[in-house]
CSV table of C-alpha atoms in Angstrom, one decimal:
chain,number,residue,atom,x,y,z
A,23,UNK,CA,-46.7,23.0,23.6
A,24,UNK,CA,-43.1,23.4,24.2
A,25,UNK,CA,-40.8,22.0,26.8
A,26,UNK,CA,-38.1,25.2,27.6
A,27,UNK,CA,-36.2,23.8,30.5
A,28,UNK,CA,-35.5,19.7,31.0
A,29,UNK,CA,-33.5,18.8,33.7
A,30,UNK,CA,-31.2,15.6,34.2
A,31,UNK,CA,-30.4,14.6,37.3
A,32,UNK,CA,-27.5,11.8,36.6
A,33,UNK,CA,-25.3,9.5,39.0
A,34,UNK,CA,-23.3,8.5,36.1
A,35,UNK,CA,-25.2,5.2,36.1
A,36,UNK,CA,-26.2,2.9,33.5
A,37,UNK,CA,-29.9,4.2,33.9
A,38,UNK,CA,-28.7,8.1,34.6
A,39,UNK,CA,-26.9,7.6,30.7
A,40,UNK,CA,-30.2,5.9,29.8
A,41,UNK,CA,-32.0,9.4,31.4
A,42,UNK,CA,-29.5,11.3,29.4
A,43,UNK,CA,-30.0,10.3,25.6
A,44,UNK,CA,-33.4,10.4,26.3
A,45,UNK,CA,-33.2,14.3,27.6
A,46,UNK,CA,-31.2,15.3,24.6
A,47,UNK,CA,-33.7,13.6,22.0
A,48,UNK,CA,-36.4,15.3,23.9
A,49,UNK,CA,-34.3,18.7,23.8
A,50,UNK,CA,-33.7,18.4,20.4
A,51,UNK,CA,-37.2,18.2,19.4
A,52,UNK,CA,-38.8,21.4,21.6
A,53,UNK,CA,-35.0,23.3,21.5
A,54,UNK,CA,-35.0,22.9,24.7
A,55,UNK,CA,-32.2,24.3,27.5
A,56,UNK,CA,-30.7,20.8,29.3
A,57,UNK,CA,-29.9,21.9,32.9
A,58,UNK,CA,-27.6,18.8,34.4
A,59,UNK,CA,-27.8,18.2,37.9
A,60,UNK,CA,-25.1,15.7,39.6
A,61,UNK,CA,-25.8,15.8,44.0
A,62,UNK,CA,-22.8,14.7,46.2
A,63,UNK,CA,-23.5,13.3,49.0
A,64,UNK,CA,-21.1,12.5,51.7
A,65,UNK,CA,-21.2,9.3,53.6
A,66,UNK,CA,-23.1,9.7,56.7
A,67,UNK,CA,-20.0,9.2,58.6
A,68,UNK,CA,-18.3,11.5,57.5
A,69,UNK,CA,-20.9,14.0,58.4
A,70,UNK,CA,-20.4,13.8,61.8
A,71,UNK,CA,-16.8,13.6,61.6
A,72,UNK,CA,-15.8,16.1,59.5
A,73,UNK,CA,-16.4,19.9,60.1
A,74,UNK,CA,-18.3,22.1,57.7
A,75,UNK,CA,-15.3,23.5,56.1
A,76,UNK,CA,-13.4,20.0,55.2
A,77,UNK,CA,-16.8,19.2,53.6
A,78,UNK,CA,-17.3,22.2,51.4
A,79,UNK,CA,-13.3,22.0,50.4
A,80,UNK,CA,-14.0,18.3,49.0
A,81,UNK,CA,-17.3,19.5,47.7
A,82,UNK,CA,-15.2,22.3,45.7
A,83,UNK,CA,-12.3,19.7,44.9
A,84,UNK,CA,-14.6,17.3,43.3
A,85,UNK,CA,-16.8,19.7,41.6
A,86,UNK,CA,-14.4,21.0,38.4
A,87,UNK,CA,-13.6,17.3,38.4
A,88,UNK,CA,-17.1,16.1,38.2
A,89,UNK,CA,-18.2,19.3,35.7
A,90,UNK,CA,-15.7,18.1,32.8
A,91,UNK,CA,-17.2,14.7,33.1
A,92,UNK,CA,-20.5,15.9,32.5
A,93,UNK,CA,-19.2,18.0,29.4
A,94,UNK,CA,-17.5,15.3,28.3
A,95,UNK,CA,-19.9,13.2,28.7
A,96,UNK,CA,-22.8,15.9,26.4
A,97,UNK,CA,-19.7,15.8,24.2
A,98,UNK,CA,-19.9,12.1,23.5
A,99,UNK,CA,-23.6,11.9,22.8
A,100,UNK,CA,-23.5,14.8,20.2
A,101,UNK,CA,-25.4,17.2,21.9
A,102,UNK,CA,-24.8,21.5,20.6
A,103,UNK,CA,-28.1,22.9,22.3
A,104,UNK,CA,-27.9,25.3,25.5
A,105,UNK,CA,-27.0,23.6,28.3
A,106,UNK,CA,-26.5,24.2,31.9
A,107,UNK,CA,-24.1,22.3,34.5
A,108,UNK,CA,-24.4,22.1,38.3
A,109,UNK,CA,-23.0,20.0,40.9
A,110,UNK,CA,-24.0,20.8,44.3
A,111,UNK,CA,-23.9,19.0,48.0
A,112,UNK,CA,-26.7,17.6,49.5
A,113,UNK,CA,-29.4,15.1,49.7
A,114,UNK,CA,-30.1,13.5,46.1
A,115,UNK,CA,-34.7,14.0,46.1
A,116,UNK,CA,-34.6,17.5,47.9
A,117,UNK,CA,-31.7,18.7,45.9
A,118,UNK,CA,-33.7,18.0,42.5
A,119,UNK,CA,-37.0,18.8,43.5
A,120,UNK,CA,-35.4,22.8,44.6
A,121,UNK,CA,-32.8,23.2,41.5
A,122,UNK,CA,-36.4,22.1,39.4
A,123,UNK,CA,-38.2,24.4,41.1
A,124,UNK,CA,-35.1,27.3,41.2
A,125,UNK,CA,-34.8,27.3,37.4
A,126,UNK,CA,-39.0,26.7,35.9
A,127,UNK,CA,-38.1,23.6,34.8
A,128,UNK,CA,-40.6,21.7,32.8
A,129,UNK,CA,-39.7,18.5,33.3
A,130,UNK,CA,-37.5,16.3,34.9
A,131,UNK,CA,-36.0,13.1,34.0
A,132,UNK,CA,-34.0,10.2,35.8
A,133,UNK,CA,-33.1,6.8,35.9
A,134,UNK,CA,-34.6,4.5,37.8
A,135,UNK,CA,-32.0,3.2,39.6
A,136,UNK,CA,-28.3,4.0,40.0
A,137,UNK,CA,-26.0,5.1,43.2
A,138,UNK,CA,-28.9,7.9,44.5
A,139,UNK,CA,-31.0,4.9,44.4
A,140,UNK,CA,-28.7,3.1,46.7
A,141,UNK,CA,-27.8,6.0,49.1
A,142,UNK,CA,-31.6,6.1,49.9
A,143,UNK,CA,-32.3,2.6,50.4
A,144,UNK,CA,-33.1,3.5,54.0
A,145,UNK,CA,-35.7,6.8,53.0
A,146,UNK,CA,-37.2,4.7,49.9
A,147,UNK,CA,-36.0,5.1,46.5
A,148,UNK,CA,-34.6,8.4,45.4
A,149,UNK,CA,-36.7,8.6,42.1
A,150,UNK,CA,-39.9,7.7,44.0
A,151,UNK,CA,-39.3,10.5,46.5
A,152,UNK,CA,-38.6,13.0,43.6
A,153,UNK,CA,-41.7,11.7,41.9
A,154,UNK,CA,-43.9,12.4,45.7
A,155,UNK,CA,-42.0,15.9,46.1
A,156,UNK,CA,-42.3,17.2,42.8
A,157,UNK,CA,-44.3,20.4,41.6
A,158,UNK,CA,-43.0,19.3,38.3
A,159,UNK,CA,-43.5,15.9,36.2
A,160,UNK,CA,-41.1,13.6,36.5
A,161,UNK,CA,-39.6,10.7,33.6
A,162,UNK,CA,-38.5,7.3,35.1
A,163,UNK,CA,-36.2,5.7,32.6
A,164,UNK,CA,-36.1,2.1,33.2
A,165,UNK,CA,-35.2,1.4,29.5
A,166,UNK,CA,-32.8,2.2,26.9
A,167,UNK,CA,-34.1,5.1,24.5
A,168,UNK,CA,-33.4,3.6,21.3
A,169,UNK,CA,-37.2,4.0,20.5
A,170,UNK,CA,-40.0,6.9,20.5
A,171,UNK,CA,-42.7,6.9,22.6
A,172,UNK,CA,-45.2,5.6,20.3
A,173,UNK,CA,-47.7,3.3,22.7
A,174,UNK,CA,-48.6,5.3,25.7
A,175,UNK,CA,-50.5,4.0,28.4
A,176,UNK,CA,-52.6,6.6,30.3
A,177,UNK,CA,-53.8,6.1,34.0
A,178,UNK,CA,-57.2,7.8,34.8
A,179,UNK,CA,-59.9,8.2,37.5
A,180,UNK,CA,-61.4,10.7,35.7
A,181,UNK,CA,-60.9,13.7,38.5
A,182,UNK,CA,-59.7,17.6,37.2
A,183,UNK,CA,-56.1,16.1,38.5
A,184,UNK,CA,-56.4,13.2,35.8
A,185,UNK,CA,-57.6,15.9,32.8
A,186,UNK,CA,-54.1,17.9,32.9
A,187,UNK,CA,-52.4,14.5,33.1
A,188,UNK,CA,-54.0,13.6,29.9
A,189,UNK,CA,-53.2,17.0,28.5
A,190,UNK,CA,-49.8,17.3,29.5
A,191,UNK,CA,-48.8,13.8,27.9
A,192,UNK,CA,-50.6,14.4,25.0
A,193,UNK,CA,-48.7,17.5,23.9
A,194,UNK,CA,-45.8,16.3,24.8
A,195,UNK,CA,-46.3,13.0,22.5
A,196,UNK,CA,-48.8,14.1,20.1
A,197,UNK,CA,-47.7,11.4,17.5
A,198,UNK,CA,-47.6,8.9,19.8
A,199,UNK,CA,-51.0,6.8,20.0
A,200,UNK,CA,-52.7,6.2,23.4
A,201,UNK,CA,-54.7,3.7,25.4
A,202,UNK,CA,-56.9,6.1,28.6
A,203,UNK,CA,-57.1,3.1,31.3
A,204,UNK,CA,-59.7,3.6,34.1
A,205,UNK,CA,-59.7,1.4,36.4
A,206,UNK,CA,-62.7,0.0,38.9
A,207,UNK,CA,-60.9,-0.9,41.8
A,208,UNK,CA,-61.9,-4.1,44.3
A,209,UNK,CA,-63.7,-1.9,46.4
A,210,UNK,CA,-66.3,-0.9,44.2
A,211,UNK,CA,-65.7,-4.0,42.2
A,212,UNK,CA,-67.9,-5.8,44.9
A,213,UNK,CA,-70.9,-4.1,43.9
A,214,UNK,CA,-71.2,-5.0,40.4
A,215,UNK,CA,-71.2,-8.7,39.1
A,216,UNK,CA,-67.7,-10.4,38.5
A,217,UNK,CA,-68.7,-11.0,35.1
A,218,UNK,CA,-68.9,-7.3,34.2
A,219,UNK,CA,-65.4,-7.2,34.0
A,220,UNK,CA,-64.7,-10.1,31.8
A,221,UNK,CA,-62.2,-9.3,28.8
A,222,UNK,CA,-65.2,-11.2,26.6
A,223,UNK,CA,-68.1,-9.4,28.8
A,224,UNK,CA,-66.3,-5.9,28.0
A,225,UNK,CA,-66.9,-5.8,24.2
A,226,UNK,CA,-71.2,-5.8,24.9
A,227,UNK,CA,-73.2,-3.0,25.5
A,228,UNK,CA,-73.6,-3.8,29.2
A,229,UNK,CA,-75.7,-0.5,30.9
A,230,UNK,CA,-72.7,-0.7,33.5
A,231,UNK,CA,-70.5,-0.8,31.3
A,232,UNK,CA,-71.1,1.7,28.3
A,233,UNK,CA,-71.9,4.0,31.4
A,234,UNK,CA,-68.5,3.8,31.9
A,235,UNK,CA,-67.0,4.1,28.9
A,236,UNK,CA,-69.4,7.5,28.3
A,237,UNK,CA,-68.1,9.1,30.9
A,238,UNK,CA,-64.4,8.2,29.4
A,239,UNK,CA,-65.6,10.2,26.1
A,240,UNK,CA,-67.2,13.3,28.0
A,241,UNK,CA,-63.7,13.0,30.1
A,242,UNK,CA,-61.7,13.2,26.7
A,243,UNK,CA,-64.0,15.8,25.3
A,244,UNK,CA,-63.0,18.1,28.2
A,245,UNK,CA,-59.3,16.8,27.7
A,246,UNK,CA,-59.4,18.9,24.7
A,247,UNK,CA,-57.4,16.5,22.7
A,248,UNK,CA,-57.5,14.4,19.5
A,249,UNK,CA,-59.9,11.6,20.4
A,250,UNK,CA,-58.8,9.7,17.1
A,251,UNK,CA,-55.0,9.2,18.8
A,252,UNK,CA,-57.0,6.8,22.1
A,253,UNK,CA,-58.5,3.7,22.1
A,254,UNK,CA,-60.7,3.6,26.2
A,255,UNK,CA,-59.8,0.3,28.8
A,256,UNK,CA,-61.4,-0.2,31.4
A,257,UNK,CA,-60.3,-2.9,34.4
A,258,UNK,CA,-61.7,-4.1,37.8
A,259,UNK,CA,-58.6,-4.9,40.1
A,260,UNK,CA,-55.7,-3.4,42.1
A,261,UNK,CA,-54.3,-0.3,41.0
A,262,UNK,CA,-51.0,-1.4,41.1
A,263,UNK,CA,-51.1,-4.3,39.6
A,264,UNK,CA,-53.8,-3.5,37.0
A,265,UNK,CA,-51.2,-0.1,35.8
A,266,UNK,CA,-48.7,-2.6,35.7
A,267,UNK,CA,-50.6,-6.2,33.6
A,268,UNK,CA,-52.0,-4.0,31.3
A,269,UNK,CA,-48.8,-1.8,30.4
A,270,UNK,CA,-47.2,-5.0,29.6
A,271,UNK,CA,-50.1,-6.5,28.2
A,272,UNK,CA,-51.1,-3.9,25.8
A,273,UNK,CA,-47.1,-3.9,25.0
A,274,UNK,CA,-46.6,0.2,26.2
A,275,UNK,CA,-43.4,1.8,26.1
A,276,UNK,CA,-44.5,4.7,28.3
A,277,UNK,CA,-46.7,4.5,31.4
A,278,UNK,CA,-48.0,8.1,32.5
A,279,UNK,CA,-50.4,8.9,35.4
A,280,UNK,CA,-51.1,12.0,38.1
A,281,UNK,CA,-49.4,11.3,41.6
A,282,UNK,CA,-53.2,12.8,42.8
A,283,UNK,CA,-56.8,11.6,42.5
A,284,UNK,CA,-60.1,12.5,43.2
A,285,UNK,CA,-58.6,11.6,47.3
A,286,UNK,CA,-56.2,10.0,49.2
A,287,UNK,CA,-57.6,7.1,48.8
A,288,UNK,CA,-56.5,7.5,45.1
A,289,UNK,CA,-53.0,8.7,45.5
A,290,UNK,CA,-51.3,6.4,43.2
A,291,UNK,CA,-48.0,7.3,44.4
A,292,UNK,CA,-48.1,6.7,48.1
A,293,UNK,CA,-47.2,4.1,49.7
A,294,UNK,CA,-47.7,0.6,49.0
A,295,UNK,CA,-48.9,1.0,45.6
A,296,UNK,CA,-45.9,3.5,44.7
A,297,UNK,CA,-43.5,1.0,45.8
A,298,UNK,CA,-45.2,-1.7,44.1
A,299,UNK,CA,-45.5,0.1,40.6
A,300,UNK,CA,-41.8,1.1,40.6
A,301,UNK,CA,-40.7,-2.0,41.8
A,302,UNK,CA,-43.2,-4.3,39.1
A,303,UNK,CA,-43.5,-2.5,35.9
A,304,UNK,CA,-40.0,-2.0,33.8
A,305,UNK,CA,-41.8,0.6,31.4
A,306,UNK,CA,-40.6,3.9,31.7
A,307,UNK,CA,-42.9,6.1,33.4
A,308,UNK,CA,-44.3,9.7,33.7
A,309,UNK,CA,-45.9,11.1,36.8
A,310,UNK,CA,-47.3,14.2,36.7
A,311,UNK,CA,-48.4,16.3,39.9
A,312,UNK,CA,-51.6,18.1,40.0
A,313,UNK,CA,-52.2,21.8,39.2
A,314,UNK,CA,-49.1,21.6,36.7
A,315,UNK,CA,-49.5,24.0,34.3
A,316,UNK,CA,-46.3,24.4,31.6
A,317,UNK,CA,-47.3,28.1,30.5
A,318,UNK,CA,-47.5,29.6,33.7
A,319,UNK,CA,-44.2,28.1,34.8
């Protein structure tokens, strides 16, 4: 599988920079096209006090400015592939989710925090509302790229939603290895004994238990992906905070899970949970939306 279109949606922040080497390392690997997306956004004052004219005459006056930084800034981090530059008006998540959606773009990547992040403080952050919008999956970069994706941690609940998230991460990263992570949250963790989930009680062939982990094969099986490359987890707790102890825990430099589940009960990006995850973890993260499918973009 090949990634045609990434796009970068940068502030100019330190994490938008972060975003950016990792787009063109990902680019140079699938020869990708790099469309770079920078969103003004006026003040809200100015809004009401300005007319629509004097707002699209500073749009236009900032823009050439704003598109040589950009080259400039493609320049400095050695990038020759095809590349696309747009600077356009507007809010920062609806802007990014359209231009995505406007130009087939396979994936899109951005920092976790940065000015956008800041001008939304009100609405919630601007990557989480991207990540909720999006038809397409979304990269949170929370750290430096100086590394590969090597240690992936995959969030599952076994549901058709949860296969293509598998998939899609897998050919993405297929040297990468994998840990699959289901987790038995409290709710149903009241009907089985505490003890089942014990990190000593987990390595005996409790019925419960290797119940469990079958279905995780069967689920892999219909992943259609090299079973060799995942090692199986399974946790009883929060979803939150489970995602988030065992990314750190199992030391995972990439987080990746589907912003749908088998129901809204299981939307792990909604809400409380979202804002805890992006808030907690300081992996880097991939969300990828349901029904996603790269060759039909």
């Amino acid at each position: 599988m090949t990634l045609l279109n990434i796009l970068i949606a940068s502030d100019f922040s330190k994490h938008a920079d972060w975003a950016l080497q990792r787009t063109i390392s990902l680019a140079k690997i699938n020869q990708a096209t790099i469309h770079f997306l920078h969103i003004l956004t006026p003040p809200l004052g100015s809004i009401a006090q300005s007319s629509e004219m004097e707002l699209q005459l500073n749009h236009f006056s900032e823009k050439k400015e704003i598109e040589e930084k950009i080259l400039k800034q493609l320049k400095n981090n050695h990038h020759k592939l095809s590349v696309g530059v747009s600077v356009v008006l507007g809010r920062a998540a609806d802007e990014v989710v359209r231009y995505a959606d406007e130009k087939s773009c396979d994936l899109i990547i951005v920092g976790a925090h940065g000015n956008y992040y800041i001008n939304d403080y009100v609405l919630g952050t601007t990557s989480g509302s991207i990540i909720r919008q999006s038809c397409v999956p979304v990269l949170l970069i929370k750290k430096e790229p100086h590394f590969a994706y090597e240690r992936i941690l995959i969030a599952t609940d076994l549901s058709n939603a949860s296969k293509e998230t598998v998939r899609f991460t897998f050919n993405c990263f297929p040297e990468a290895n994998f840990q699959l992570l289901h987790i038995v949250d409290i709710y149903y963790r009241q009907f089985l004994n505490p003890t089942d989930f014990d990190e000593k009680f987990l390595d005996t062939q409790h019925p419960k238990i290797k119940t469990i982990f079958e279905k995780l094969d069967d689920f892999l099986d219909q992943c259609q992906v090299d079973k060799r490359k995942f090692e199986k987890k399974i946790i009883g707790d929060y979803y939150a905070d489970a995602i988030v102890k065992q990314a750190s825990k199992w030391k995972a430099d990439l987080l990746a899970f589907g912003t749908q589940g088998k129901s809204k009960l299981h939307y792990l990006l909604i809400g409380s949970v979202a804002k805890r995850i992006l808030h907690l973890s300081s992996v880097d993260m991939l969300a990828i939306p349901p029904k996603f499918n790269l060759h039909n973009r």
